[in-house]
Structures are given as structure tokens and as C-alpha cells.
GROMACS .gro file of C-alpha atoms in nm:
model
  511
    1UNK     CA    1   1.069   3.329  -3.997
    2UNK     CA    2   1.298   3.492  -4.258
    3UNK     CA    3   1.533   3.755  -4.213
    4UNK     CA    4   1.277   4.081  -4.385
    5UNK     CA    5   1.094   3.924  -4.131
    6UNK     CA    6   1.275   3.906  -3.917
    7UNK     CA    7   1.445   4.262  -3.939
    8UNK     CA    8   1.138   4.419  -3.925
    9UNK     CA    9   1.036   4.179  -3.592
   10UNK     CA   10   1.427   4.330  -3.464
   11UNK     CA   11   1.309   4.651  -3.535
   12UNK     CA   12   0.977   4.734  -3.412
   13UNK     CA   13   1.097   4.578  -3.120
   14UNK     CA   14   1.350   4.808  -3.131
   15UNK     CA   15   1.098   5.096  -3.144
   16UNK     CA   16   0.879   4.956  -2.898
   17UNK     CA   17   1.205   4.996  -2.640
   18UNK     CA   18   1.267   5.345  -2.705
   19UNK     CA   19   0.908   5.451  -2.656
   20UNK     CA   20   0.917   5.322  -2.358
   21UNK     CA   21   1.239   5.471  -2.263
   22UNK     CA   22   1.117   5.878  -2.381
   23UNK     CA   23   0.766   5.788  -2.219
   24UNK     CA   24   0.960   5.646  -1.846
   25UNK     CA   25   1.198   6.007  -1.868
   26UNK     CA   26   0.896   6.254  -1.943
   27UNK     CA   27   0.747   6.193  -1.704
   28UNK     CA   28   1.036   6.078  -1.435
   29UNK     CA   29   1.253   6.418  -1.542
   30UNK     CA   30   0.974   6.602  -1.409
   31UNK     CA   31   0.906   6.441  -1.045
   32UNK     CA   32   1.282   6.437  -0.985
   33UNK     CA   33   1.302   6.828  -1.019
   34UNK     CA   34   1.000   6.909  -0.776
   35UNK     CA   35   1.226   6.628  -0.558
   36UNK     CA   36   1.555   6.859  -0.587
   37UNK     CA   37   1.341   7.163  -0.541
   38UNK     CA   38   1.165   7.078  -0.214
   39UNK     CA   39   1.498   6.871  -0.039
   40UNK     CA   40   1.586   7.251  -0.063
   41UNK     CA   41   1.236   7.413   0.015
   42UNK     CA   42   1.313   7.091   0.402
   43UNK     CA   43   1.701   7.222   0.380
   44UNK     CA   44   1.546   7.552   0.613
   45UNK     CA   45   1.282   7.695   0.790
   46UNK     CA   46   1.008   7.968   0.784
   47UNK     CA   47   1.182   8.287   0.844
   48UNK     CA   48   1.450   8.166   0.685
   49UNK     CA   49   1.460   8.360   0.278
   50UNK     CA   50   1.607   8.704   0.311
   51UNK     CA   51   1.337   8.933   0.387
   52UNK     CA   52   1.115   8.637   0.530
   53UNK     CA   53   0.930   8.887   0.814
   54UNK     CA   54   0.870   9.117   0.548
   55UNK     CA   55   0.745   8.876   0.305
   56UNK     CA   56   0.586   8.658   0.558
   57UNK     CA   57   0.331   8.893   0.731
   58UNK     CA   58   0.280   9.024   0.344
   59UNK     CA   59   0.171   8.683   0.262
   60UNK     CA   60  -0.127   8.626   0.554
   61UNK     CA   61  -0.193   8.951   0.515
   62UNK     CA   62  -0.247   8.941   0.167
   63UNK     CA   63  -0.667   8.915   0.147
   64UNK     CA   64  -0.639   9.233   0.414
   65UNK     CA   65  -0.818   9.131   0.730
   66UNK     CA   66  -0.764   8.766   0.823
   67UNK     CA   67  -0.709   8.486   0.991
   68UNK     CA   68  -0.382   8.630   1.115
   69UNK     CA   69  -0.383   8.977   1.007
   70UNK     CA   70  -0.605   9.259   1.092
   71UNK     CA   71  -0.585   9.708   1.043
   72UNK     CA   72  -0.366   9.859   1.331
   73UNK     CA   73  -0.408  10.167   1.479
   74UNK     CA   74  -0.169  10.312   1.211
   75UNK     CA   75  -0.178  10.261   0.818
   76UNK     CA   76   0.156  10.073   0.775
   77UNK     CA   77   0.080   9.866   1.106
   78UNK     CA   78  -0.073   9.523   1.057
   79UNK     CA   79  -0.135   9.328   1.387
   80UNK     CA   80  -0.038   8.934   1.343
   81UNK     CA   81   0.124   8.631   1.454
   82UNK     CA   82   0.405   8.605   1.613
   83UNK     CA   83   0.601   8.389   1.489
   84UNK     CA   84   0.609   8.513   1.115
   85UNK     CA   85   0.759   8.868   1.235
   86UNK     CA   86   0.922   8.784   1.556
   87UNK     CA   87   1.023   8.394   1.660
   88UNK     CA   88   1.070   8.254   1.266
   89UNK     CA   89   1.413   8.484   1.165
   90UNK     CA   90   1.539   8.458   1.598
   91UNK     CA   91   1.847   8.271   1.393
   92UNK     CA   92   1.908   8.530   1.123
   93UNK     CA   93   2.244   8.712   1.136
   94UNK     CA   94   2.387   8.433   1.371
   95UNK     CA   95   2.484   8.117   1.161
   96UNK     CA   96   2.596   7.939   1.532
   97UNK     CA   97   2.228   7.902   1.546
   98UNK     CA   98   2.020   7.625   1.460
   99UNK     CA   99   1.675   7.719   1.421
  100UNK     CA  100   1.542   7.554   1.729
  101UNK     CA  101   1.555   7.855   1.826
  102UNK     CA  102   1.224   7.908   1.710
  103UNK     CA  103   1.065   7.703   1.989
  104UNK     CA  104   0.909   7.414   2.021
  105UNK     CA  105   0.589   7.547   2.009
  106UNK     CA  106   0.629   7.767   1.675
  107UNK     CA  107   0.390   7.834   1.511
  108UNK     CA  108   0.096   7.593   1.741
  109UNK     CA  109   0.015   7.958   1.931
  110UNK     CA  110  -0.198   8.147   1.709
  111UNK     CA  111  -0.348   8.422   1.999
  112UNK     CA  112  -0.006   8.588   2.060
  113UNK     CA  113   0.023   8.899   1.801
  114UNK     CA  114   0.271   9.153   1.772
  115UNK     CA  115   0.223   9.539   1.570
  116UNK     CA  116   0.442   9.554   1.297
  117UNK     CA  117   0.552   9.776   1.005
  118UNK     CA  118   0.656   9.512   0.872
  119UNK     CA  119   0.517   9.418   0.548
  120UNK     CA  120   0.407   9.494   0.184
  121UNK     CA  121   0.112   9.763   0.363
  122UNK     CA  122   0.105  10.098   0.165
  123UNK     CA  123   0.221   9.880  -0.111
  124UNK     CA  124   0.575   9.874  -0.182
  125UNK     CA  125   0.652   9.509  -0.356
  126UNK     CA  126   0.343   9.379  -0.613
  127UNK     CA  127   0.032   9.258  -0.448
  128UNK     CA  128  -0.033   8.959  -0.677
  129UNK     CA  129   0.254   8.673  -0.488
  130UNK     CA  130   0.142   8.812  -0.130
  131UNK     CA  131  -0.303   8.744  -0.268
  132UNK     CA  132  -0.166   8.378  -0.446
  133UNK     CA  133   0.001   8.285  -0.154
  134UNK     CA  134  -0.235   8.398   0.141
  135UNK     CA  135  -0.462   8.196   0.001
  136UNK     CA  136  -0.261   7.867   0.150
  137UNK     CA  137  -0.216   8.067   0.454
  138UNK     CA  138  -0.351   7.942   0.830
  139UNK     CA  139  -0.318   7.882   1.144
  140UNK     CA  140  -0.055   7.634   1.130
  141UNK     CA  141   0.245   7.855   0.968
  142UNK     CA  142   0.497   7.532   0.917
  143UNK     CA  143   0.228   7.341   0.751
  144UNK     CA  144   0.083   7.657   0.538
  145UNK     CA  145   0.494   7.726   0.429
  146UNK     CA  146   0.595   7.423   0.353
  147UNK     CA  147   0.225   7.373   0.135
  148UNK     CA  148   0.317   7.769  -0.068
  149UNK     CA  149   0.755   7.576  -0.031
  150UNK     CA  150   0.574   7.279  -0.241
  151UNK     CA  151   0.364   7.500  -0.475
  152UNK     CA  152   0.611   7.705  -0.574
  153UNK     CA  153   0.808   7.419  -0.733
  154UNK     CA  154   0.522   7.252  -0.896
  155UNK     CA  155   0.471   7.628  -0.975
  156UNK     CA  156   0.870   7.603  -1.151
  157UNK     CA  157   0.921   7.218  -1.307
  158UNK     CA  158   0.511   7.286  -1.501
  159UNK     CA  159   0.621   7.545  -1.585
  160UNK     CA  160   0.880   7.419  -1.771
  161UNK     CA  161   0.749   7.120  -1.919
  162UNK     CA  162   0.454   7.268  -2.046
  163UNK     CA  163   0.664   7.527  -2.231
  164UNK     CA  164   0.949   7.142  -2.241
  165UNK     CA  165   0.660   6.990  -2.447
  166UNK     CA  166   0.517   7.319  -2.618
  167UNK     CA  167   0.832   7.433  -2.824
  168UNK     CA  168   1.038   7.368  -3.180
  169UNK     CA  169   1.209   7.080  -3.090
  170UNK     CA  170   1.566   7.242  -3.125
  171UNK     CA  171   1.493   7.506  -2.869
  172UNK     CA  172   1.413   7.248  -2.540
  173UNK     CA  173   1.799   7.211  -2.479
  174UNK     CA  174   1.807   7.565  -2.479
  175UNK     CA  175   1.560   7.581  -2.170
  176UNK     CA  176   1.671   7.299  -1.920
  177UNK     CA  177   2.028   7.412  -2.053
  178UNK     CA  178   1.965   7.772  -1.939
  179UNK     CA  179   1.748   7.674  -1.639
  180UNK     CA  180   2.029   7.382  -1.520
  181UNK     CA  181   2.378   7.630  -1.611
  182UNK     CA  182   2.200   7.916  -1.354
  183UNK     CA  183   2.020   7.781  -1.048
  184UNK     CA  184   2.266   7.603  -0.826
  185UNK     CA  185   2.282   7.747  -0.587
  186UNK     CA  186   2.113   8.110  -0.527
  187UNK     CA  187   1.852   7.986  -0.791
  188UNK     CA  188   1.722   7.643  -0.624
  189UNK     CA  189   1.661   7.805  -0.278
  190UNK     CA  190   1.469   8.049  -0.425
  191UNK     CA  191   1.251   7.923  -0.608
  192UNK     CA  192   1.107   7.663  -0.331
  193UNK     CA  193   1.078   8.013  -0.056
  194UNK     CA  194   0.782   8.254   0.024
  195UNK     CA  195   1.043   8.491  -0.160
  196UNK     CA  196   0.936   8.748  -0.468
  197UNK     CA  197   1.191   8.596  -0.621
  198UNK     CA  198   1.009   8.316  -0.687
  199UNK     CA  199   0.836   8.399  -0.958
  200UNK     CA  200   1.102   8.658  -1.133
  201UNK     CA  201   1.241   8.350  -1.154
  202UNK     CA  202   1.041   8.175  -1.301
  203UNK     CA  203   0.913   8.421  -1.554
  204UNK     CA  204   1.293   8.482  -1.629
  205UNK     CA  205   1.297   8.142  -1.712
  206UNK     CA  206   1.032   8.128  -1.880
  207UNK     CA  207   0.843   8.434  -2.097
  208UNK     CA  208   1.165   8.524  -2.334
  209UNK     CA  209   1.165   8.153  -2.444
  210UNK     CA  210   0.725   8.109  -2.519
  211UNK     CA  211   0.725   8.426  -2.641
  212UNK     CA  212   1.002   8.306  -2.909
  213UNK     CA  213   0.877   8.035  -2.955
  214UNK     CA  214   0.535   8.232  -2.990
  215UNK     CA  215   0.732   8.374  -3.310
  216UNK     CA  216   0.792   8.021  -3.496
  217UNK     CA  217   0.486   7.800  -3.376
  218UNK     CA  218   0.172   7.794  -3.516
  219UNK     CA  219  -0.178   7.711  -3.483
  220UNK     CA  220  -0.237   7.603  -3.126
  221UNK     CA  221   0.047   7.594  -2.992
  222UNK     CA  222   0.152   7.846  -3.087
  223UNK     CA  223  -0.191   7.995  -2.888
  224UNK     CA  224  -0.036   7.739  -2.576
  225UNK     CA  225   0.339   7.967  -2.567
  226UNK     CA  226   0.111   8.233  -2.615
  227UNK     CA  227  -0.060   8.130  -2.261
  228UNK     CA  228   0.264   7.985  -2.066
  229UNK     CA  229   0.324   8.373  -2.178
  230UNK     CA  230   0.093   8.575  -2.043
  231UNK     CA  231   0.128   8.363  -1.712
  232UNK     CA  232   0.487   8.470  -1.684
  233UNK     CA  233   0.400   8.803  -1.746
  234UNK     CA  234   0.194   8.803  -1.444
  235UNK     CA  235   0.374   8.610  -1.252
  236UNK     CA  236   0.713   8.854  -1.230
  237UNK     CA  237   0.547   9.172  -1.319
  238UNK     CA  238   0.304   9.095  -0.972
  239UNK     CA  239   0.563   8.946  -0.831
  240UNK     CA  240   0.853   9.191  -0.787
  241UNK     CA  241   0.898   9.541  -1.002
  242UNK     CA  242   1.261   9.471  -1.091
  243UNK     CA  243   1.106   9.168  -1.250
  244UNK     CA  244   0.856   9.379  -1.447
  245UNK     CA  245   1.162   9.554  -1.578
  246UNK     CA  246   1.306   9.241  -1.684
  247UNK     CA  247   0.933   9.100  -1.845
  248UNK     CA  248   1.013   9.449  -2.028
  249UNK     CA  249   1.378   9.364  -2.135
  250UNK     CA  250   1.261   9.012  -2.299
  251UNK     CA  251   0.960   9.161  -2.475
  252UNK     CA  252   1.222   9.351  -2.665
  253UNK     CA  253   1.504   9.159  -2.743
  254UNK     CA  254   1.236   8.885  -2.865
  255UNK     CA  255   1.089   9.142  -3.146
  256UNK     CA  256   1.498   9.246  -3.202
  257UNK     CA  257   1.598   8.892  -3.247
  258UNK     CA  258   1.227   8.801  -3.430
  259UNK     CA  259   1.197   9.083  -3.654
  260UNK     CA  260   1.106   9.102  -4.030
  261UNK     CA  261   0.917   9.372  -4.240
  262UNK     CA  262   0.616   9.161  -4.331
  263UNK     CA  263   0.238   9.196  -4.252
  264UNK     CA  264   0.202   8.842  -4.027
  265UNK     CA  265   0.477   9.012  -3.827
  266UNK     CA  266   0.366   9.341  -3.686
  267UNK     CA  267   0.047   9.126  -3.648
  268UNK     CA  268   0.142   8.933  -3.421
  269UNK     CA  269   0.362   9.165  -3.203
  270UNK     CA  270   0.058   9.313  -3.052
  271UNK     CA  271   0.075   8.987  -2.786
  272UNK     CA  272   0.416   9.108  -2.719
  273UNK     CA  273   0.359   9.460  -2.660
  274UNK     CA  274   0.039   9.342  -2.443
  275UNK     CA  275   0.235   9.185  -2.278
  276UNK     CA  276   0.460   9.476  -2.231
  277UNK     CA  277   0.140   9.669  -2.108
  278UNK     CA  278   0.010   9.417  -1.866
  279UNK     CA  279   0.399   9.420  -1.679
  280UNK     CA  280   0.373   9.814  -1.724
  281UNK     CA  281   0.016   9.790  -1.578
  282UNK     CA  282   0.159   9.555  -1.220
  283UNK     CA  283   0.488   9.754  -1.226
  284UNK     CA  284   0.291  10.094  -1.159
  285UNK     CA  285   0.100   9.944  -0.826
  286UNK     CA  286   0.395   9.943  -0.615
  287UNK     CA  287   0.693  10.134  -0.476
  288UNK     CA  288   0.966   9.959  -0.534
  289UNK     CA  289   1.078  10.154  -0.860
  290UNK     CA  290   1.114  10.479  -0.658
  291UNK     CA  291   1.445  10.288  -0.628
  292UNK     CA  292   1.623  10.443  -0.910
  293UNK     CA  293   1.575  10.762  -0.826
  294UNK     CA  294   1.512  10.760  -0.417
  295UNK     CA  295   1.839  10.453  -0.367
  296UNK     CA  296   1.718  10.133  -0.200
  297UNK     CA  297   1.684  10.304   0.158
  298UNK     CA  298   1.927  10.127   0.343
  299UNK     CA  299   2.154  10.267   0.509
  300UNK     CA  300   2.448  10.421   0.332
  301UNK     CA  301   2.813  10.200   0.312
  302UNK     CA  302   2.969  10.553   0.088
  303UNK     CA  303   2.873  10.837   0.229
  304UNK     CA  304   3.055  11.080   0.132
  305UNK     CA  305   3.235  10.970  -0.165
  306UNK     CA  306   3.138  11.132  -0.466
  307UNK     CA  307   2.944  11.001  -0.766
  308UNK     CA  308   3.218  10.954  -0.993
  309UNK     CA  309   3.430  10.762  -0.736
  310UNK     CA  310   3.113  10.508  -0.608
  311UNK     CA  311   3.083  10.397  -0.974
  312UNK     CA  312   3.461  10.339  -1.012
  313UNK     CA  313   3.426  10.163  -0.721
  314UNK     CA  314   3.117   9.899  -0.811
  315UNK     CA  315   3.250   9.874  -1.161
  316UNK     CA  316   3.508   9.704  -1.007
  317UNK     CA  317   3.333   9.510  -0.781
  318UNK     CA  318   3.106   9.489  -0.926
  319UNK     CA  319   3.200   9.064  -1.113
  320UNK     CA  320   3.175   8.979  -0.754
  321UNK     CA  321   2.819   9.101  -0.708
  322UNK     CA  322   2.798   8.848  -1.021
  323UNK     CA  323   2.861   8.553  -0.881
  324UNK     CA  324   2.638   8.570  -0.626
  325UNK     CA  325   2.483   8.334  -0.815
  326UNK     CA  326   2.678   8.089  -0.790
  327UNK     CA  327   2.723   8.041  -0.460
  328UNK     CA  328   3.045   8.287  -0.366
  329UNK     CA  329   2.820   8.541  -0.146
  330UNK     CA  330   2.558   8.363   0.127
  331UNK     CA  331   2.216   8.261   0.129
  332UNK     CA  332   1.944   8.284   0.320
  333UNK     CA  333   2.015   8.588   0.573
  334UNK     CA  334   2.356   8.626   0.388
  335UNK     CA  335   2.396   8.464   0.702
  336UNK     CA  336   2.514   8.077   0.541
  337UNK     CA  337   2.837   8.044   0.354
  338UNK     CA  338   2.868   7.764   0.109
  339UNK     CA  339   3.222   7.605   0.060
  340UNK     CA  340   3.453   7.731  -0.255
  341UNK     CA  341   3.361   7.449  -0.419
  342UNK     CA  342   3.000   7.580  -0.478
  343UNK     CA  343   3.081   7.864  -0.638
  344UNK     CA  344   3.428   7.723  -0.899
  345UNK     CA  345   3.210   7.396  -0.952
  346UNK     CA  346   2.879   7.610  -1.024
  347UNK     CA  347   3.079   7.831  -1.153
  348UNK     CA  348   3.319   7.649  -1.452
  349UNK     CA  349   2.997   7.496  -1.545
  350UNK     CA  350   2.871   7.854  -1.708
  351UNK     CA  351   3.145   8.021  -1.828
  352UNK     CA  352   3.222   7.610  -1.991
  353UNK     CA  353   2.835   7.643  -2.189
  354UNK     CA  354   2.951   8.062  -2.216
  355UNK     CA  355   3.175   7.935  -2.454
  356UNK     CA  356   2.964   7.737  -2.597
  357UNK     CA  357   2.736   7.875  -2.676
  358UNK     CA  358   2.968   8.164  -2.860
  359UNK     CA  359   3.053   7.891  -3.107
  360UNK     CA  360   2.621   7.958  -3.236
  361UNK     CA  361   2.627   8.233  -3.474
  362UNK     CA  362   2.290   8.371  -3.503
  363UNK     CA  363   2.229   8.668  -3.623
  364UNK     CA  364   2.130   8.957  -3.412
  365UNK     CA  365   2.240   8.769  -3.037
  366UNK     CA  366   2.592   8.995  -2.975
  367UNK     CA  367   2.306   9.224  -2.970
  368UNK     CA  368   2.083   9.073  -2.685
  369UNK     CA  369   2.420   8.935  -2.538
  370UNK     CA  370   2.543   9.266  -2.465
  371UNK     CA  371   2.228   9.398  -2.390
  372UNK     CA  372   2.140   9.191  -2.105
  373UNK     CA  373   2.524   9.247  -1.947
  374UNK     CA  374   2.476   9.581  -2.054
  375UNK     CA  375   2.147   9.574  -1.738
  376UNK     CA  376   2.357   9.330  -1.590
  377UNK     CA  377   2.630   9.647  -1.528
  378UNK     CA  378   2.342   9.956  -1.523
  379UNK     CA  379   2.095   9.851  -1.300
  380UNK     CA  380   2.280   9.723  -0.965
  381UNK     CA  381   2.521  10.015  -1.006
  382UNK     CA  382   2.300  10.353  -1.057
  383UNK     CA  383   2.107  10.215  -0.756
  384UNK     CA  384   2.412  10.137  -0.593
  385UNK     CA  385   2.484  10.537  -0.610
  386UNK     CA  386   2.202  10.696  -0.611
  387UNK     CA  387   2.229  10.472  -0.228
  388UNK     CA  388   2.563  10.580  -0.224
  389UNK     CA  389   2.721  10.245  -0.143
  390UNK     CA  390   2.903  10.011  -0.284
  391UNK     CA  391   2.944   9.642  -0.418
  392UNK     CA  392   2.834   9.422  -0.075
  393UNK     CA  393   2.564   9.619   0.098
  394UNK     CA  394   2.185   9.705  -0.004
  395UNK     CA  395   2.225   9.558  -0.360
  396UNK     CA  396   2.244   9.141  -0.387
  397UNK     CA  397   2.298   8.897  -0.563
  398UNK     CA  398   1.931   8.777  -0.632
  399UNK     CA  399   1.790   9.131  -0.772
  400UNK     CA  400   2.001   8.989  -1.088
  401UNK     CA  401   1.911   8.637  -1.053
  402UNK     CA  402   1.705   8.693  -1.362
  403UNK     CA  403   1.911   8.856  -1.598
  404UNK     CA  404   2.115   8.560  -1.563
  405UNK     CA  405   1.907   8.299  -1.670
  406UNK     CA  406   1.836   8.547  -1.936
  407UNK     CA  407   2.154   8.543  -2.009
  408UNK     CA  408   2.208   8.237  -2.041
  409UNK     CA  409   1.908   8.148  -2.283
  410UNK     CA  410   1.976   8.406  -2.512
  411UNK     CA  411   2.346   8.228  -2.486
  412UNK     CA  412   2.286   7.962  -2.602
  413UNK     CA  413   2.045   8.014  -2.901
  414UNK     CA  414   2.140   7.871  -3.202
  415UNK     CA  415   1.988   7.919  -3.570
  416UNK     CA  416   1.825   7.541  -3.640
  417UNK     CA  417   1.981   7.310  -3.440
  418UNK     CA  418   2.116   7.178  -3.111
  419UNK     CA  419   2.518   7.337  -2.970
  420UNK     CA  420   2.732   7.088  -3.110
  421UNK     CA  421   2.891   6.926  -2.801
  422UNK     CA  422   3.077   6.641  -2.726
  423UNK     CA  423   3.025   6.353  -2.445
  424UNK     CA  424   3.319   6.444  -2.221
  425UNK     CA  425   3.204   6.821  -2.221
  426UNK     CA  426   2.835   6.729  -2.149
  427UNK     CA  427   2.934   6.509  -1.924
  428UNK     CA  428   3.177   6.766  -1.712
  429UNK     CA  429   2.879   6.967  -1.673
  430UNK     CA  430   2.607   6.704  -1.529
  431UNK     CA  431   2.834   6.631  -1.249
  432UNK     CA  432   2.976   6.976  -1.166
  433UNK     CA  433   2.625   7.053  -1.122
  434UNK     CA  434   2.544   6.754  -0.958
  435UNK     CA  435   2.828   6.804  -0.700
  436UNK     CA  436   2.765   7.182  -0.651
  437UNK     CA  437   2.404   7.127  -0.549
  438UNK     CA  438   2.491   6.804  -0.353
  439UNK     CA  439   2.777   7.027  -0.145
  440UNK     CA  440   2.539   7.319  -0.108
  441UNK     CA  441   2.197   7.196   0.040
  442UNK     CA  442   2.450   6.935   0.239
  443UNK     CA  443   2.598   7.308   0.398
  444UNK     CA  444   2.237   7.477   0.358
  445UNK     CA  445   2.070   7.161   0.650
  446UNK     CA  446   2.340   7.182   0.795
  447UNK     CA  447   2.321   7.564   0.910
  448UNK     CA  448   1.944   7.521   1.001
  449UNK     CA  449   2.045   7.231   1.198
  450UNK     CA  450   2.253   7.235   1.437
  451UNK     CA  451   2.418   7.583   1.308
  452UNK     CA  452   2.746   7.630   1.148
  453UNK     CA  453   2.971   7.562   1.406
  454UNK     CA  454   2.967   7.198   1.434
  455UNK     CA  455   3.091   7.058   1.086
  456UNK     CA  456   3.016   6.681   1.016
  457UNK     CA  457   2.883   6.477   0.681
  458UNK     CA  458   2.614   6.371   0.931
  459UNK     CA  459   2.347   6.626   0.890
  460UNK     CA  460   2.134   6.392   1.224
  461UNK     CA  461   2.406   6.370   1.455
  462UNK     CA  462   2.291   6.601   1.740
  463UNK     CA  463   2.014   6.789   1.533
  464UNK     CA  464   1.848   7.028   1.695
  465UNK     CA  465   1.554   7.181   1.461
  466UNK     CA  466   1.386   6.971   1.227
  467UNK     CA  467   1.024   6.941   1.082
  468UNK     CA  468   0.781   6.724   1.201
  469UNK     CA  469   0.755   6.463   0.934
  470UNK     CA  470   0.922   6.124   0.938
  471UNK     CA  471   1.182   6.177   0.695
  472UNK     CA  472   1.519   6.269   0.827
  473UNK     CA  473   1.692   6.543   0.748
  474UNK     CA  474   2.029   6.322   0.586
  475UNK     CA  475   1.750   6.090   0.404
  476UNK     CA  476   1.664   6.504   0.258
  477UNK     CA  477   2.012   6.546   0.093
  478UNK     CA  478   2.045   6.226  -0.021
  479UNK     CA  479   1.706   6.230  -0.159
  480UNK     CA  480   1.768   6.643  -0.294
  481UNK     CA  481   2.155   6.563  -0.441
  482UNK     CA  482   2.015   6.243  -0.599
  483UNK     CA  483   1.763   6.363  -0.786
  484UNK     CA  484   1.844   6.686  -0.908
  485UNK     CA  485   2.179   6.413  -1.050
  486UNK     CA  486   1.937   6.213  -1.233
  487UNK     CA  487   1.679   6.462  -1.387
  488UNK     CA  488   2.061   6.679  -1.588
  489UNK     CA  489   2.149   6.225  -1.649
  490UNK     CA  490   1.823   6.196  -1.779
  491UNK     CA  491   1.802   6.564  -1.923
  492UNK     CA  492   2.229   6.449  -2.103
  493UNK     CA  493   2.054   6.065  -2.272
  494UNK     CA  494   1.757   6.200  -2.444
  495UNK     CA  495   1.839   6.288  -2.833
  496UNK     CA  496   1.719   6.665  -2.983
  497UNK     CA  497   1.638   6.659  -3.365
  498UNK     CA  498   1.535   6.945  -3.621
  499UNK     CA  499   1.318   6.745  -3.801
  500UNK     CA  500   1.118   6.573  -3.573
  501UNK     CA  501   0.759   6.593  -3.359
  502UNK     CA  502   0.904   6.509  -3.069
  503UNK     CA  503   1.241   6.417  -2.916
  504UNK     CA  504   1.441   6.118  -2.994
  505UNK     CA  505   1.602   5.940  -2.615
  506UNK     CA  506   1.964   5.791  -2.694
  507UNK     CA  507   2.321   5.810  -2.542
  508UNK     CA  508   2.623   5.926  -2.553
  509UNK     CA  509   2.395   6.263  -2.882
  510UNK     CA  510   2.377   6.584  -2.883
  511UNK     CA  511   2.164   6.740  -2.577
   0.00000   0.00000   0.00000
């Protein structure tokens, strides 16, 4: 064999090896992400997400009269399984109470019903989320909720994975980085849940960048990205009214960022305009928008305080609302306190990425970022002032999380190639996010397995509650933490190039 032939053979083997590695990472990373999300889904019981008694009743009544939901004497009431609205939330607001208070026969007595006004019976929320989830509802409440959590996890990962491969190569790191930096820990707990905020987060993380891809691609890829943008609009605006507003904001910002005075642009702009009409139509199916004029409907905490004083107080405390996304606020029913190491690590990673993103000069990017920051400021202040409240009550960080996801994405936008980062910067972010996720997940499992009053690393010791599954709390924590970290490591091993049709894989390169 000649030296030339030897070199060709070595090069061919190298290409085959790279292709195998690329295929392995392409398949493994989405699976790892699903495991990471489902570990969070398993970390908490039925009824653990905020206002779950309302949302569970709404899901079981999503198709009108059905098993587990019957019309009551009053139009704003329904007769539903007792376990959905009473027993499921027995631990709410009591962090020392484990989920064992639900009882050993929880979910096994569908004949035990109660009448309740707690539900989407008068159209407070858009109906799409509840309608879709109700297809998964049945007499076995535990099994139904687990399937719903799994379905929302797969929806998120599936939509992001599809979007990843459809986007231009240089947009892919923006997609995954924005999501990774903004979802720990609040988003990780909400995506695999029965809360409509799950779909609001999925929509916020995918709509704007799918729409951006529509303007940057052609042919079948453009059509596929348009389909993703349509799905993202429907699931977001169909879950929460504020998500419909965020969808409209995403459309306006993308149109602003891509604007050019050409006939092709104006023809293409018809599509996002149609998406805006869809969002408006779904917004009008709910009464959540009334909060802008009538307030949030909760008990006021600043009663007797003048509007100017309320505005100034809310401006002063507003950063505390933003940081709640990263774990400075409690999870669940705002009763699961996280160690301060969680928000410290998550915020440092986000802040570091922000400063890296600011080094990228993209036309109109600054205006788009300030528009999102403006929305993050004006929306909560208006709603809190209308409700005679200050930050800390009635308005939660989860309402702002979709905007934080969009903020991260626009901050990380580049003109045509990935951000220039060092290996040390990337690995610090991978380590920091993995640490924050692992600590938050362990704390969340502990809160429901034994109650927060029983500290300790071993989650199996003294367990009072767990799912009827052949895996233990400790296994879920370890598997979920490792899966999340491994997914970040895999993404960090990708080589991103703006010239190739597909991403190349190598270590120690830009991501």
C-alpha cells in the first residue's frame, strides 16, 4: 500500500468515525433530554404544579360531560372526582407535608365526587390545552397525569429537535443555548406538568426562531419551519392569554429584525401576519386579558397605597421577580424552597451568556432586546398596580418565564456565525447548569417524598410517598441529573459551522 493510499484510507475511516459519532449524539441527546424532563415529572405528585386543582378539573372537563366530569346545577360549577380537586393538593402550602397525605387509595375511587367552581368552566383560559390533555384523562388519575407529563416532555423535545435540524446551522446553537440557560430550574419543573405554562414555555422557545428561519431559508425547509411556527403559535396562544400576547411580540420582533424593502419580503410577511390573527383569535376565547383593566382578582397586598407609590415599589422589587425564574422563588405551590446555590449558579450562567451575547453586533438586535426587557417590566407592573399589589404576591415568575426564554434567544443572536466562546466559558456553563439542576431536582423530590423537614442526601431513606413504579426516588434523581448533564456535554461537543449543511462534531470548538 502506498503512502497516498494509506492517507486516503485513514481519511475515510476518520469520516466514518465522525459520521457514527454524529449519529450517536443526534439520537442520544433528545433521549437524554426526555429522561431529564421526565425525572422532573416524576419528582412531584399529582396536584403539585401551581393551581393544579383548577387545571386538573379543567383537563378532565376538557370535552364537556365525560367520565370524571358532569354538569352541575350552577353553570360555573362541575361535578368531578374528589381526588382531582381536594385530595390531590393536600400538601399545598405546607412544605413539611409529604404527598402521602393523598392516601394509599388515591385515584382508585372514581365514584367519590364533589362539586366545585374551580375550573375553566367560564372560559378564563383558552380551551386548547385542556381539550388536548383531556384525551389522556381517565379514571386512573396517577397514570393519566404521568402520561400527560410524558406527552408534554416529548412535545417539547420533539419540537425542539425538529426545529434544530430545520434551522440554518448558525442558528442551532442559539436555539439550544437559550433554552438551556433559561429553563433551570423553573422551566424544568413546568414543562413536564399539567399546567398550561408548559405549553407557553414551549411556544416561547420555538416560535420566534422558527419564524426567523422562515425568512432565512427557502423551499421545503421554509415550509417545514412555517409549520413549526404555526404549531408553536397554536399551543402557546391556546394555553394562556398572555402567551398569545408573547406570540404577537415574537412576530413583531422577527418582522422588525428581518425587514427589507422588497416585494418578496412583503409577500412572505403575510404568513406571520396570519399567525398574529390566530393568536388574537385564541386570545379572545379567554377572559384572562381582563386582568389588564380589572387586576388579577386576588387579594390586594398594597391596599390603600397610591398608584405612584405602588409603581415605584414594584420597580424597586421587580428584579426579584425576574430572578425567580432561576430559583430565588419557591417551586410548586410556592412552598418548595431551593438552596441559594441553585439561583446563584443558574443566574451566573445566564449573566455570563448575556455578556457574551452583547459582543455580537447584529443590526436592530439592541432594540429587540430592549423591547423584551420593556415587556418584562411593563406587563407585571401594570397587572400588579391594577391589583393593588407589590412584587411577591399575585404575580409569579412563571408568567414571565416565556419572555426570559425569548430574551436569552435574542441576546445570543449572531449575524452569520456562532458566538466566539472559549472552552473554559462553555464548560463552566455546562458545570453550573448541571449543578443547579441536580440540586433543585433533589430538593424537589425530597419535598414530596418525606417533606422538607427531613433533610438528607438519600431520598429512599424514610420515603413516605412515591409512584407505583419499579424505580426509586434516588434512581430518578441520579438518572435525571446525569441525563441533563450528559445532554449538555453532548451539545457542547458539536462543531457548528455556517458553511456546512449539517453540524460537524469535535471537542474543544465553538458552540
